Short mmCIF file of C-alpha atoms and ligand atoms in Angstrom, two decimals:
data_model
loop_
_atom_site.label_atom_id
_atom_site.label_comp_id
_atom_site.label_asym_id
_atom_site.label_seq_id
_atom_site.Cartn_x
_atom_site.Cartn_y
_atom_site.Cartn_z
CA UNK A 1 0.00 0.00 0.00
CA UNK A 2 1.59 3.41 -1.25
CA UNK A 3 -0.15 5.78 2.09
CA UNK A 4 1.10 8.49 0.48
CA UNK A 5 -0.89 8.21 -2.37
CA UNK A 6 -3.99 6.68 -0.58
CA UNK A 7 -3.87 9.94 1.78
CA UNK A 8 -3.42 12.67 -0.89
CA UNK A 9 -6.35 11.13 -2.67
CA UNK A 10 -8.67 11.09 0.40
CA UNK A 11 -7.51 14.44 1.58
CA UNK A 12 -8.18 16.07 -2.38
CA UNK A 13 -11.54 14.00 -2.31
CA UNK A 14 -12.40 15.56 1.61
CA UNK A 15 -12.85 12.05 2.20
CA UNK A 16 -10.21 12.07 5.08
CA UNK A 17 -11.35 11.29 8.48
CA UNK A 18 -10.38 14.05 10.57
CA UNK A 19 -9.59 14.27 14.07
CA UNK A 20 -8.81 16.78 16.26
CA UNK A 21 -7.14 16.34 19.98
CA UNK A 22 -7.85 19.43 22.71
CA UNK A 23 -11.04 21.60 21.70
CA UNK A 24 -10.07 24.63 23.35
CA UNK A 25 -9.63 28.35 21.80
CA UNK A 26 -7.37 26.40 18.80
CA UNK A 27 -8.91 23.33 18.52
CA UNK A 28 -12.46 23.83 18.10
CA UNK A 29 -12.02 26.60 15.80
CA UNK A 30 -9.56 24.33 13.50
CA UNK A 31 -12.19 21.57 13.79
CA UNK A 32 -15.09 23.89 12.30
CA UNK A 33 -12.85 25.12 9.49
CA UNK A 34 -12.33 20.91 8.60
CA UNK A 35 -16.59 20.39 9.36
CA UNK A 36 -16.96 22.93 7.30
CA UNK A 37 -14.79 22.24 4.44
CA UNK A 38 -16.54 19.33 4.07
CA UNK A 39 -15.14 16.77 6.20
CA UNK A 40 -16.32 14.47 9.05
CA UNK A 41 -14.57 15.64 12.15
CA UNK A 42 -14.33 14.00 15.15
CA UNK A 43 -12.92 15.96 18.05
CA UNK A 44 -11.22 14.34 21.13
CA UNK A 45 -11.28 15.75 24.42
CA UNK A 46 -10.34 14.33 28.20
CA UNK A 47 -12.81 16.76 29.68
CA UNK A 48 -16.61 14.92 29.87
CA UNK A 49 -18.39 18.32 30.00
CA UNK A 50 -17.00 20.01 26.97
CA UNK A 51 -17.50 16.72 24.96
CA UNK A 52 -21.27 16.65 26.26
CA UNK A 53 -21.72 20.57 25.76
CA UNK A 54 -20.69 20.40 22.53
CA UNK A 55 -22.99 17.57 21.25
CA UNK A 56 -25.24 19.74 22.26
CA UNK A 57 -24.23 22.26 19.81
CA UNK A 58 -23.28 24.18 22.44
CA UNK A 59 -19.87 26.17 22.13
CA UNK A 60 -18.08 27.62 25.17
CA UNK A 61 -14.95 29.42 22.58
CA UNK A 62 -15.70 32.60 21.29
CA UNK A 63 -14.59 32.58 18.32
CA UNK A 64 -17.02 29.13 17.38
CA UNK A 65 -21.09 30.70 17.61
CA UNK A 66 -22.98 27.54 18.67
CA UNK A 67 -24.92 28.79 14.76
CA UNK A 68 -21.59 27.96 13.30
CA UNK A 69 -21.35 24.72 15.67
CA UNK A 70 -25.37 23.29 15.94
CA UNK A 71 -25.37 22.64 12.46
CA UNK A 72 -22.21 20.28 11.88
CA UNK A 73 -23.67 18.47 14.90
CA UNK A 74 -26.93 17.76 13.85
CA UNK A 75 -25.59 16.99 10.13
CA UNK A 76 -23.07 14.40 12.14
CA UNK A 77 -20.14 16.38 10.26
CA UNK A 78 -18.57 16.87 13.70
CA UNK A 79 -18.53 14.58 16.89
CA UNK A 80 -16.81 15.24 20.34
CA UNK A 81 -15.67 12.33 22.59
CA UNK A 82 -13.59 11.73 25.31
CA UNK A 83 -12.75 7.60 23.25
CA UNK A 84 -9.39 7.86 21.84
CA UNK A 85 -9.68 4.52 20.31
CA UNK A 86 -11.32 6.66 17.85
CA UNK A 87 -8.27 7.09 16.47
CA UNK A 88 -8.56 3.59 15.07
CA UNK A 89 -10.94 5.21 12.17
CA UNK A 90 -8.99 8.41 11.64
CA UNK A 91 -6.48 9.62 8.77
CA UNK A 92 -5.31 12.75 10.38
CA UNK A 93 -5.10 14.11 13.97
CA UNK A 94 -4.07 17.87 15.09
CA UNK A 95 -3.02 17.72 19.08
CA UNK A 96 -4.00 21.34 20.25
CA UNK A 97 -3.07 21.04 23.67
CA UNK A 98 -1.71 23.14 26.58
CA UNK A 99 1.71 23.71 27.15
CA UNK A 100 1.93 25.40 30.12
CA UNK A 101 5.47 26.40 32.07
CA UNK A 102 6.18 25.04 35.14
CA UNK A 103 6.63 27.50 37.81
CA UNK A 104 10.64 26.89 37.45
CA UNK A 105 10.10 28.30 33.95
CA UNK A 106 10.39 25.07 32.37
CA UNK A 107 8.52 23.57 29.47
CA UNK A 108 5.47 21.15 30.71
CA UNK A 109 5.02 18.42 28.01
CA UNK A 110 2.56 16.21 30.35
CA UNK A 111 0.11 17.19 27.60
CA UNK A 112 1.62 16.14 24.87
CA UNK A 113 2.81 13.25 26.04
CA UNK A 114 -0.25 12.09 27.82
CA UNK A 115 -2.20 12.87 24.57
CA UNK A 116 0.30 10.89 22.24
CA UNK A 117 0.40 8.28 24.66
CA UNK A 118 -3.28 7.75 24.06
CA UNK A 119 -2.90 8.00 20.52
CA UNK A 120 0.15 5.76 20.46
CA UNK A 121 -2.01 2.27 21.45
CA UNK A 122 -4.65 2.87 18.33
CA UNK A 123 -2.32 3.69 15.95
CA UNK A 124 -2.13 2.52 12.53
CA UNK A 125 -0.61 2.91 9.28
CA UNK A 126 -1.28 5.22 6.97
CA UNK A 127 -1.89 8.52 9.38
CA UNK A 128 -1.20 12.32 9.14
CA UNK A 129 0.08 13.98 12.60
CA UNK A 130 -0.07 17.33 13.07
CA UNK A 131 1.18 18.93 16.46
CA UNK A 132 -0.11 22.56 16.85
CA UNK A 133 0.91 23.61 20.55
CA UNK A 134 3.63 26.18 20.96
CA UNK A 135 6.54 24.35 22.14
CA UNK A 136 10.75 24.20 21.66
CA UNK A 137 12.30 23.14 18.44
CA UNK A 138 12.56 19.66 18.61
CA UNK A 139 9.62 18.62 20.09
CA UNK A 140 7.92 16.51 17.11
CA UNK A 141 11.60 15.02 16.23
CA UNK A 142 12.97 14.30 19.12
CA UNK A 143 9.53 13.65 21.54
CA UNK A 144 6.79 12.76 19.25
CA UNK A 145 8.63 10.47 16.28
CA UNK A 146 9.82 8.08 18.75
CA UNK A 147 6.84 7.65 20.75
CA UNK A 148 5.12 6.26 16.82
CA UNK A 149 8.26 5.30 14.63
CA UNK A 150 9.23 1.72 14.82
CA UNK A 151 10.74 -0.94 12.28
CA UNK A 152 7.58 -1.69 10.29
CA UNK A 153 6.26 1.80 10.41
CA UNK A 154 8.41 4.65 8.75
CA UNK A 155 7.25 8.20 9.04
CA UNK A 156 7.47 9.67 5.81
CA UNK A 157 6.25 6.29 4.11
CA UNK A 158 3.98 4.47 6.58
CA UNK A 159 2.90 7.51 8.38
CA UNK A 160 3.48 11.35 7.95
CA UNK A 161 4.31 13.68 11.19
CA UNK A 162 4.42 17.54 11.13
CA UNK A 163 4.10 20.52 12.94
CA UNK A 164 2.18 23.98 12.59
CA UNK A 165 2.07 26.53 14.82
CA UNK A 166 -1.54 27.88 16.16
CA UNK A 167 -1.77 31.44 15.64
CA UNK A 168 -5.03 31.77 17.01
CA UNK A 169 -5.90 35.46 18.34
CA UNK A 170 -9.12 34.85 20.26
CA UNK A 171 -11.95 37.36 19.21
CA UNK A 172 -9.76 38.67 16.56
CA UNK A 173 -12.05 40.51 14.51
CA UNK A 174 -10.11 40.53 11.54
CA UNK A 175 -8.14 37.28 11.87
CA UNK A 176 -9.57 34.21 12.39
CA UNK A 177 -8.84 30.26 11.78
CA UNK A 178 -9.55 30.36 8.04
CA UNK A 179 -7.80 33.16 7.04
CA UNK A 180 -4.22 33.09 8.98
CA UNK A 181 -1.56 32.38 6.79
CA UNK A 182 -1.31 28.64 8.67
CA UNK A 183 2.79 27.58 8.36
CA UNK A 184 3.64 23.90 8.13
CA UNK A 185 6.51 21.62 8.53
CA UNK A 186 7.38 17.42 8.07
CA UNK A 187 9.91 15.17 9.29
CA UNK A 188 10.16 14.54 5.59
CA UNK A 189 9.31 16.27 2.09
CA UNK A 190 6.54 13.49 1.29
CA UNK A 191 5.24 14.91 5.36
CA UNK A 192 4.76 18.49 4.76
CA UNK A 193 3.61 18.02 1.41
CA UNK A 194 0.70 16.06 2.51
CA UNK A 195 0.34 18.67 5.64
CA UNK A 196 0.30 21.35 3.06
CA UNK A 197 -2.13 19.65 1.35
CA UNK A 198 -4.39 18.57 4.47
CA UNK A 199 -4.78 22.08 5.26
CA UNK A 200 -5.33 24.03 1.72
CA UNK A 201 -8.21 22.23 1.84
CA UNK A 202 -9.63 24.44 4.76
CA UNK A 203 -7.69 27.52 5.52
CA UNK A 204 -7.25 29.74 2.89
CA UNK A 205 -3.50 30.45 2.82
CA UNK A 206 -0.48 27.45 4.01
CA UNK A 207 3.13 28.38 4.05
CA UNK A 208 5.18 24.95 3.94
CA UNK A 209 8.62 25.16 5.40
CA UNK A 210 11.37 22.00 5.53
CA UNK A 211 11.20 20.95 8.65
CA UNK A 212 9.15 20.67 12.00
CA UNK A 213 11.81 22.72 13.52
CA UNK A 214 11.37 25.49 11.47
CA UNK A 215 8.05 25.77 11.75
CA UNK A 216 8.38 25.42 15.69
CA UNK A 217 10.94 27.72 15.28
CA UNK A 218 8.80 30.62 13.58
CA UNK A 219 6.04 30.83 16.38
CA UNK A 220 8.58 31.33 19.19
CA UNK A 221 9.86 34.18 16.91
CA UNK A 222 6.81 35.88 16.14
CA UNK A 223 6.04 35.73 20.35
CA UNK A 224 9.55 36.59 21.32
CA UNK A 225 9.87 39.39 19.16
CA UNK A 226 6.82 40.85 20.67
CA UNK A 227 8.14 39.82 24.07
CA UNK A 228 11.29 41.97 23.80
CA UNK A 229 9.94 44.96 22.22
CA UNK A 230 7.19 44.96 25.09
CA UNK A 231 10.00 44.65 27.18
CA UNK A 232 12.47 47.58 25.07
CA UNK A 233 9.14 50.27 25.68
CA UNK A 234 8.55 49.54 29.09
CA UNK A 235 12.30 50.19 29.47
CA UNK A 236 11.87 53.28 27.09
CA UNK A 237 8.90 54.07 29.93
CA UNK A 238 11.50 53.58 32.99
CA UNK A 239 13.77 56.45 31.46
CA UNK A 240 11.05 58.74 30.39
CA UNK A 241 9.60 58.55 33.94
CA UNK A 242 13.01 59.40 35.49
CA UNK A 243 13.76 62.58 32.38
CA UNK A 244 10.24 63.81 32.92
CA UNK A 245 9.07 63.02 29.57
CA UNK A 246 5.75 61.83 28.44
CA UNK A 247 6.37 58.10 26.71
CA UNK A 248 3.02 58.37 25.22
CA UNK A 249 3.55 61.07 23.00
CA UNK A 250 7.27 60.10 22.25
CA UNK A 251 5.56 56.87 20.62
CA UNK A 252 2.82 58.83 18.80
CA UNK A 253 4.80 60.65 16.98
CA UNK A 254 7.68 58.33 16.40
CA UNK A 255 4.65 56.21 14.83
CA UNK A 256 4.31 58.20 12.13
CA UNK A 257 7.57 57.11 10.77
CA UNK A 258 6.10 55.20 7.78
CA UNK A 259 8.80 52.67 7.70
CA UNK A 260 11.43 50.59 9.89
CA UNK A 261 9.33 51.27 13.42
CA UNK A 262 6.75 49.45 14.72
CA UNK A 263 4.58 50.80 18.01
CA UNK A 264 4.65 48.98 21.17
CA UNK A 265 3.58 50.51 24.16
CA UNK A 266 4.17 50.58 28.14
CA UNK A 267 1.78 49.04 30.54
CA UNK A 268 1.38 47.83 34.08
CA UNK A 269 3.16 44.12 33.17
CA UNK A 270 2.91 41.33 31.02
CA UNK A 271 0.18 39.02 30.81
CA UNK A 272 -1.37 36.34 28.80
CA UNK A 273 -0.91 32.39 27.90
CA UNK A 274 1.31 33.29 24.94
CA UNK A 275 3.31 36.35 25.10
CA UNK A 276 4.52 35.57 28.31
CA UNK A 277 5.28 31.82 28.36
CA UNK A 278 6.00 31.21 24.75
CA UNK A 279 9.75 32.81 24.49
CA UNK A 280 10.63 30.56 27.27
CA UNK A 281 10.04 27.47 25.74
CA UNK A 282 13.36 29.07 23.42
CA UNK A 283 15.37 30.26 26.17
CA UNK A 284 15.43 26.60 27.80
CA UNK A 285 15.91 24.81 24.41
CA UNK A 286 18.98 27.25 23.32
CA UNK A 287 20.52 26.91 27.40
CA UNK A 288 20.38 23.37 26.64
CA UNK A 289 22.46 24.08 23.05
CA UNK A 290 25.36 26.16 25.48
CA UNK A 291 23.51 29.48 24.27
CA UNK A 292 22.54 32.12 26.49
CA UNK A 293 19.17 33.99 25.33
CA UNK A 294 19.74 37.54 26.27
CA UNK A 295 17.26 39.84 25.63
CA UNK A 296 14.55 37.06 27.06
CA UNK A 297 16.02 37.08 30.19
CA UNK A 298 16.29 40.99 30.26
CA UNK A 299 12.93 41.40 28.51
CA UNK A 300 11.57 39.04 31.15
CA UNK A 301 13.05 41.08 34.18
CA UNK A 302 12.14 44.41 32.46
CA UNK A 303 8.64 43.03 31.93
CA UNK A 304 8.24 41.55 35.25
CA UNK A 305 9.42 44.75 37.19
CA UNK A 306 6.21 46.78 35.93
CA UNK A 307 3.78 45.87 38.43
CA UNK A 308 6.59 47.01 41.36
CA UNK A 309 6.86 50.54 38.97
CA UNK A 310 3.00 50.81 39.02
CA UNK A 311 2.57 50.25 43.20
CA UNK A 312 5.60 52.57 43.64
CA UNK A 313 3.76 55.26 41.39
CA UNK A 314 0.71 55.00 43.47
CA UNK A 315 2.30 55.12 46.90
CA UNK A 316 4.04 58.25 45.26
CA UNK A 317 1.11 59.59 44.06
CA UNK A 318 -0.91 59.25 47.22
CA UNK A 319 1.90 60.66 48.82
CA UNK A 320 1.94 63.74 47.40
CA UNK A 321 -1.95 63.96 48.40
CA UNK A 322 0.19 63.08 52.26
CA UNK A 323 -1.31 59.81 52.53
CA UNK A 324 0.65 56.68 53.05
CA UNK A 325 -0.61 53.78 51.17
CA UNK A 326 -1.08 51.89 53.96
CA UNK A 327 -4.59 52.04 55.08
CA UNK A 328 -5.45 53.41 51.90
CA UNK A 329 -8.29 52.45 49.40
CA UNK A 330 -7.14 52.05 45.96
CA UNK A 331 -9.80 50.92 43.09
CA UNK A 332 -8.02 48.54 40.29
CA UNK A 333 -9.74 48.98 36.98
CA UNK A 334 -10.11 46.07 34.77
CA UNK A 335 -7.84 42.63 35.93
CA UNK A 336 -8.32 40.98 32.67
CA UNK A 337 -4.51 40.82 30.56
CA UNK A 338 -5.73 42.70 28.32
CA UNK A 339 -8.21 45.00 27.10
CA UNK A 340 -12.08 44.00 26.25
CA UNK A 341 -11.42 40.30 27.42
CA UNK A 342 -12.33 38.12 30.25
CA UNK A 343 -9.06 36.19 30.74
CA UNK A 344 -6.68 37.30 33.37
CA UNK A 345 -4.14 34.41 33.06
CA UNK A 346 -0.81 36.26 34.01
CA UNK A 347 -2.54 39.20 34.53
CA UNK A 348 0.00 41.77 36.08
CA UNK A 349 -3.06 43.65 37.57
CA UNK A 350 -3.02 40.46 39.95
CA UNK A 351 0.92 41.03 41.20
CA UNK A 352 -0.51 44.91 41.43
CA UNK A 353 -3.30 43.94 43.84
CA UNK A 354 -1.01 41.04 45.70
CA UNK A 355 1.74 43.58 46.30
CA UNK A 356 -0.76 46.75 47.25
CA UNK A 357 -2.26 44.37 50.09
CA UNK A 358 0.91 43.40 50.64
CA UNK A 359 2.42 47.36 51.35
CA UNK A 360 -1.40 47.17 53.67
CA UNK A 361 -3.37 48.80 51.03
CA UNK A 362 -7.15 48.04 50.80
CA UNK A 363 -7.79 46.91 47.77
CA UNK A 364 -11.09 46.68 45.32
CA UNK A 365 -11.61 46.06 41.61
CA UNK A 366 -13.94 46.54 38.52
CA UNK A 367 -13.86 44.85 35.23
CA UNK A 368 -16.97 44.21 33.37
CA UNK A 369 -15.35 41.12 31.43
CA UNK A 370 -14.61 39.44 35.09
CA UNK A 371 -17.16 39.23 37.76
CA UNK A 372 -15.32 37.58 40.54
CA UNK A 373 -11.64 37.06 41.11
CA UNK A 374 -11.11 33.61 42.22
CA UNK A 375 -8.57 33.19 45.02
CA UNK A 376 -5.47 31.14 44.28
CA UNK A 377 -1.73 30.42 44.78
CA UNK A 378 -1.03 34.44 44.31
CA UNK A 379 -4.52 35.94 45.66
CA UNK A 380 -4.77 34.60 49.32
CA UNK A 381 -8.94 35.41 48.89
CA UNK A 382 -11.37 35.57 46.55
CA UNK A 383 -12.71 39.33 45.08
CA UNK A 384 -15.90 40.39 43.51
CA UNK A 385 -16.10 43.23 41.23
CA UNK A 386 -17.22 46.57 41.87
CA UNK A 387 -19.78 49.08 40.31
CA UNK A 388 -16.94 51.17 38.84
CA UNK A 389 -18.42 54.59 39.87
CA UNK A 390 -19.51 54.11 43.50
CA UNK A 391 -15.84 52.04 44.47
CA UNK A 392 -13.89 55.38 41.92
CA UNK A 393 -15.65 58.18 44.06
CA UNK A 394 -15.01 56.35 47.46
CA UNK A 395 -11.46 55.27 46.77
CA UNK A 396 -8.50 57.31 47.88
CA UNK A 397 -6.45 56.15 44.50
CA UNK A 398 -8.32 54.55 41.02
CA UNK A 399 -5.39 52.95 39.01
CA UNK A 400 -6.32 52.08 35.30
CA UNK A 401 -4.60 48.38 34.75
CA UNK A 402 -6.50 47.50 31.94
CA UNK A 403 -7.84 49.66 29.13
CA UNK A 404 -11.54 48.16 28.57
CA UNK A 405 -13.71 50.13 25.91
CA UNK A 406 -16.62 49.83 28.00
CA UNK A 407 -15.50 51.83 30.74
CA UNK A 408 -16.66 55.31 31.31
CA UNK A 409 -13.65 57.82 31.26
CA UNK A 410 -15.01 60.69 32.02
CA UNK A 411 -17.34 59.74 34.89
CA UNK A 412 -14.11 57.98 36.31
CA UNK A 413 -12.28 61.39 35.93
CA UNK A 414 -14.99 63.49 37.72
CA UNK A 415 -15.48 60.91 40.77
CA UNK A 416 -12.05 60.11 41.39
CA UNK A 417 -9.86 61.83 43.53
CA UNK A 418 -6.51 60.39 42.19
CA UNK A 419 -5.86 58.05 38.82
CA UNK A 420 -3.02 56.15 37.95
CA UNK A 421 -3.31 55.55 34.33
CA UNK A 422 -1.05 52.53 33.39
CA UNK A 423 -2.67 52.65 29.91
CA UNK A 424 -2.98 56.02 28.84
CA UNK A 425 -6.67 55.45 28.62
CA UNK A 426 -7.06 59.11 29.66
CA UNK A 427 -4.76 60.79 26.32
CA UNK A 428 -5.11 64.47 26.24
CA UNK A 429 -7.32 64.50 29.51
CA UNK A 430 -5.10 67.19 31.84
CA UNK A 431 -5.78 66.85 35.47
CA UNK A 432 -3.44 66.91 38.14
CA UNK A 433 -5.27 64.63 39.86
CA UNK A 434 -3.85 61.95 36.64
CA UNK A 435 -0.71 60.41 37.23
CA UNK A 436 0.64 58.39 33.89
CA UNK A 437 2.59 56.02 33.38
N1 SAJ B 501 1.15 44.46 25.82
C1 SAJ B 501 1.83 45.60 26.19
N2 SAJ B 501 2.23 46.47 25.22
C2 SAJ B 501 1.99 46.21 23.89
C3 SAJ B 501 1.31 45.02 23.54
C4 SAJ B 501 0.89 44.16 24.51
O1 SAJ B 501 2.05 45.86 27.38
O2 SAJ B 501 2.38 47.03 23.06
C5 SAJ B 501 0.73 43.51 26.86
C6 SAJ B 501 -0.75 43.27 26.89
O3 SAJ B 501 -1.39 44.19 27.72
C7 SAJ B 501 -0.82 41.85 27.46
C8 SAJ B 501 0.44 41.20 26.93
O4 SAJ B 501 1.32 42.26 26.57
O5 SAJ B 501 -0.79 41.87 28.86
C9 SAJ B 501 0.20 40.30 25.72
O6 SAJ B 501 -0.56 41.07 24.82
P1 SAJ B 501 -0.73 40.64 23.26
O7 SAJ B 501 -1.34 41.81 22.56
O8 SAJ B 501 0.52 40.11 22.74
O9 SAJ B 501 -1.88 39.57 23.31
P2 SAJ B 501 -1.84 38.01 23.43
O10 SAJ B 501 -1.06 37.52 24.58
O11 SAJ B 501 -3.25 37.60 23.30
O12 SAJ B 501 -1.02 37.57 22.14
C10 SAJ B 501 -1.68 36.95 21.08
C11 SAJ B 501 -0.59 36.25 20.31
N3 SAJ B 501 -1.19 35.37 19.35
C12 SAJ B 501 -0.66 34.12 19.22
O13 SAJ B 501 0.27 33.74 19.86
C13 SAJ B 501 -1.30 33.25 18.22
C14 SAJ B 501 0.27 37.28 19.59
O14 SAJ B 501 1.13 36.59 18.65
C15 SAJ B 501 -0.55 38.27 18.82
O15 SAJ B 501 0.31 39.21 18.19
C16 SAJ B 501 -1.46 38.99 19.81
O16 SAJ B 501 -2.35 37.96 20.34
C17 SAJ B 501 -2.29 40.06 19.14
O17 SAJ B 501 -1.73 40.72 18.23
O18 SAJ B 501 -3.43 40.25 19.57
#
């Protein structure tokens, strides 16, 4: 049997049973583009309730409306389960799953491993593996192949094994699944080209590079170089603050340099499953190679100071109003990472609110996106959120963390005595009651 040939013709005929392992913001998404292309899609989960909500037709990811979801469920296009020996009637399977950092900053495979594990006893010939989690270069060569490879079953020949970063922005109005340019690498040529042409089938632009490494490669690019230049402006921020000069307007008007500069601009910290964890997966891989990263380290310290900059700003600014921030109230506005969400995964405005209580400041919050703040490792009790304009007009300092649209500005300006804006959410609003970043 030539499974090279056997695949390209049922992936050109949409004939290819597709499978998809971890519906979460990436996986559901990618499994709707496949549905909808055509093909029947079978999605794998370990978690009983999202399998059950979603043969409802029910979608908890934002970017999937349960109209776009209902209908491939009741047509029997797409299927969830938690039964990996589904894989048993499958031609190709993306593995979307987490890949979290430990807390020592090192890469947490569990995921992958427990998911190809699973995969691994009802394998057979003739499949296409894709791995889509953001992880080191390596991974899928020097992890994945030899958890499938073995004497009667060549990758390349018996099966085909690549990798393609997710680049999945959720609630990106612009950029969605379909229409990210979606990159692609194989262990071998006859790999990517049959991962090139697995996903031209759905998405509506695929870059195919040489290798899996590559392709892990690019992602941890793309994140790192946002990483560092978040990192180089909040450093640009640090030396404005200390030369009295305002880093907002430095970076308005150096944005209107129409080539070779791109904006990035100052906040409170850096937050976020991606931008945060992704340019460590690099920095461990290249120690391991006897190379140093640099700037991650540095961007990471830079980045990771903020939150300390933004409590010592407010205990300056209430100073200079003679109160001590001890035993003073100071309103947080918005916790989410970043603005008009509801996820506050590394969200620095949770170091700002552990380290205000920690300096013996009372401490409240609003953020329309996030009701309650549940309490965990870093917030020793649970929060609820505020009505914005009651807890601004009481409080003794309001500090902007996170920029939501849906706030009101100018109410906030009127009823507060004293604003911290970390954001710039208040441009060309002169107070001196505003204190910027
Ligand atoms: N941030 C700054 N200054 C900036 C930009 C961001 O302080 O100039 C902060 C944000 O407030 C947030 C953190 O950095 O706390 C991360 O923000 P982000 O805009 O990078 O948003 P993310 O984490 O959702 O990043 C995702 C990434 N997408 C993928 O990895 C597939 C990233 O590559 C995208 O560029 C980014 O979305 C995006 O552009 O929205």
């Amino acid at each position: 049997m030539n499974y090279q040939t056997e695949l390209r013709r049922k992936i050109e005929a949409r004939q290819a049973r597709v499978g998809v392992v971890g519906l979460g913001y990436v996986g559901l998404p990618l499994a709707m583009e496949f549905a909808h292309a055509g093909f029947c899609v079978t999605g794998i989960d370990i978690d009983e309730s999202k399998v059950e909500t979603l043969n409802r037709g029910v979608s908890y990811v934002q970017d999937v409306p349960a109209a776009a979801l209902a209908p491939m469920v009741q047509s029997g296009k797409f299927r969830a389960t938690t039964d990996f020996s589904a894989v048993k009637t499958l031609d190709t399977i993306n593995i979307a799953v987490p890949t979290p950092l430990r807390k020592t900053k090192d890469p947490d495979m569990s995921y992958i491993v427990s998911a190809c594990q699973e995969i691994a006893k009802h394998f057979h010939p003739g499949l296409l593996m894709i791995l889509e989690s953001t992880t080191y270069p390596g991974t899928t060569d020097e992890l994945m192949l030899p958890m499938f490879e073995k004497p009667e079953l060549k990758v390349g020949e018996d099966f085909f094994l690549c990798f393609s970063p997710e680049r999945v922005d959720p609630g990106n109005p612009k950029f969605q699944t379909k229409n990210i340019p979606k990159v692609v690498g194989g262990i071998t040529a006859a790999c990517t080209e049959l991962g090139a042409l697995f996903y031209s089938q759905a998405l509506e632009h695929v870059v195919p590079v040489s290798s899996t490494r590559v392709a892990e490669m690019v992602k941890l690019l793309e994140n790192t170089f946002r990483m560092i230049n978040i990192g180089l402006v909040n450093e640009i921020a640090l030396m404005c603050d200390r030369m009295d000069i305002n880093v907002w307007e430095v970076i308005e008007a150096a944005a209107t340099k129409p080539f070779g500069f791109m904006p990035f601009y100052p906040g409170p910290g850096l937050g976020g499953h991606c931008i945060p964890i992704d340019p460590f997966y690099l920095s461990w891989k290249t120690k391991q190679s006897g190379i140093e990263a640099r700037f991650i380290e540095l961007a990471g310290y830079i980045n990771g100071q903020m939150p300390h900059f933004v409590v010592d700003k407010i205990q300056n600014a209430l100073n200079d109003h003679c109160k001590p921030l001890k035993g003073s109230h100071v309103h947080v506005l918005g916790v989410a990472y970043k603005r008009d969400i509801d996820d506050v995964r590394e969200s620095p405005a949770l170091d700002i609110i552990h380290l205000l209580e920690k300096r013996g400041a009372k401490v409240s919050y609003s953020d329309p996106f996030v009701p309650r703040l549940r309490a965990d490792g870093f917030l020793p009790h649970a929060m609820e959120a505020l009505d914005a304009g009651q807890a601004c007009s009481q409080a003794d300092c309001v500090v902007i963390v996170t920029d939501h649209k849906s706030f009101d500005y100018a109410s906030i300006v009127e009823r507060s005595r004293l604003i911290v804006d970390t954001r710039n959410a208040l441009k060309g609003c002169v107070s001196p009651k505003i204190v910027r970043l």
